[in-house]
Amino acid sequence: MESRPATMAKASRAGAPPPCSCLPEEITFWEILVRLPAKSLLRCRAVCRTWRRVTCARDFLLAHHARQRSLPIVSGVPGSEYGSARYQDILAFNHRAAGAELQPVARLDTSFFVESSCDGLLVLSKSSNSVTCLSVCNPVTREHAPLVDFTYLCLLGMYLHRPTGEYRLLLHPRSQTPVSIAGTLLPNSKIGCYIFAPGSDQPPRYIQGPEGRGAAAVLRVSTPYWAHDNLHWFPMQRPSESRPIFVFDTTTESFRQMVAPVVRPKSNIFEMDDTLGIYNYNDATEVVYIWMLQNYEREFWKFKYRVELPVAKIRGQFGRSEGSLDVGVVLADGDVLLLVSHGGWIFYVNTDGELVDSFHRDGQHIYASDLRFKQTLVPHNFFMALEYSSVNASPFL
């Protein structure tokens, strides 16, 4: 990777002087342009050749991605009265914008479902005639490529393998059926987990799966959460009091367990500043309890918040007294937020139990997902390596 001075030295030899000669290049590029949203940065490339060269360099794009905010994903699907609409909106919840807002990420064909998110990349699934196909896309650059046929494997998560710089998929067999890829039975097929790098010509590689009763089922039905370069799953529905968190180390590519606090069933984990949180709520969905993992290495948990939801305002103010509340807890820019989905609306509640804002989109039901999105313009070679890759084509609308 080139250094900042090397990148700027190349740019200075490109010809035209930069338009902001009153500012040092270090400030212009590495303090101002690097903070811009992706679409604004793309427009800046038209200013001059110097700006284009610097903002296309890989080291700059990596720094730009690191500066982007990781925002909770909200999905918008056609309401029942608009059942013929064939699109869904992927949105990002930005509570730091003026008045908070839902920012558009992508509009997709409704036959696709967002399975996983990693560093600005989305893994999509599409089911047809009992066959599920996976694909990977970048909503900012609108690149998309289908993956090989994973009919007998389900996706557990996507991650960056830092020792190699590869993005990899963690997969698990759907059943006891021997695993086949593109019609070919994998050698030494076993009931464990498999690792596959998009764009690779090698078949998925077998690794030992997690130990523990029902571990495989937990991984298949739960969303993994990222902290300390590890993926984490928590058994939401298990009735016993003592429930471990299943951890996948993305460097060694192995599983282990870590301690969780003793909480009631139907508890969920979420990301909290490179650590974890756990939340649950009472049977009436009126009070939410939130724990924080205060020391990741020592696995020390602390009870953090007790939040009384403004249920009467949510149900009464918007005229929907029926139906259940779906509560999600997320962390955004250091703030713990509660996103309550009800009746096609999303309600933003703070940890004081105050209803801060509400969101609705005409013709759509919106709901908060368990995923996050962080814009990226970093190029990925696997898009070119994958067959049938495309830009500005399906599933983008």
PDB file of C-alpha atoms in Angstrom, residues 37 69 71-72 92-104 332-333 335 337 348 356-357 359:
ATOM      1  CA  PRO A  37     -20.141  10.671   1.715  1.00  0.00           C
ATOM      2  CA  ARG A  69     -20.300   5.823   9.818  1.00  0.00           C
ATOM      3  CA  LEU A  71     -25.479   2.817  10.414  1.00  0.00           C
ATOM      4  CA  PRO A  72     -28.368   0.450  11.226  1.00  0.00           C
ATOM      5  CA  ALA A  92     -29.747   3.517   6.704  1.00  0.00           C
ATOM      6  CA  PHE A  93     -30.969   5.110   9.929  1.00  0.00           C
ATOM      7  CA  ASN A  94     -28.963   8.271  10.678  1.00  0.00           C
ATOM      8  CA  HIS A  95     -29.939   9.801  14.005  1.00  0.00           C
ATOM      9  CA  ARG A  96     -27.246  12.496  13.765  1.00  0.00           C
ATOM     10  CA  ALA A  97     -28.786  14.077  10.660  1.00  0.00           C
ATOM     11  CA  ALA A  98     -31.034  17.109  11.130  1.00  0.00           C
ATOM     12  CA  GLY A  99     -34.074  15.663  12.850  1.00  0.00           C
ATOM     13  CA  ALA A 100     -32.851  12.085  12.171  1.00  0.00           C
ATOM     14  CA  GLU A 101     -33.551  10.498   8.810  1.00  0.00           C
ATOM     15  CA  LEU A 102     -33.666   7.339   6.752  1.00  0.00           C
ATOM     16  CA  GLN A 103     -30.993   7.607   4.066  1.00  0.00           C
ATOM     17  CA  PRO A 104     -31.389   5.592   0.844  1.00  0.00           C
ATOM     18  CA  ALA A 332     -24.757   4.629  16.659  1.00  0.00           C
ATOM     19  CA  ASP A 333     -21.876   7.061  17.244  1.00  0.00           C
ATOM     20  CA  ASP A 335     -25.379   6.474  21.548  1.00  0.00           C
ATOM     21  CA  LEU A 337     -30.843   3.764  20.523  1.00  0.00           C
ATOM     22  CA  TYR A 348     -36.908   6.079  17.624  1.00  0.00           C
ATOM     23  CA  VAL A 356     -37.663  11.132  19.818  1.00  0.00           C
ATOM     24  CA  ASP A 357     -38.961  10.623  16.287  1.00  0.00           C
ATOM     25  CA  PHE A 359     -40.756   7.310  10.441  1.00  0.00           C
TER      26      PHE A 359
END
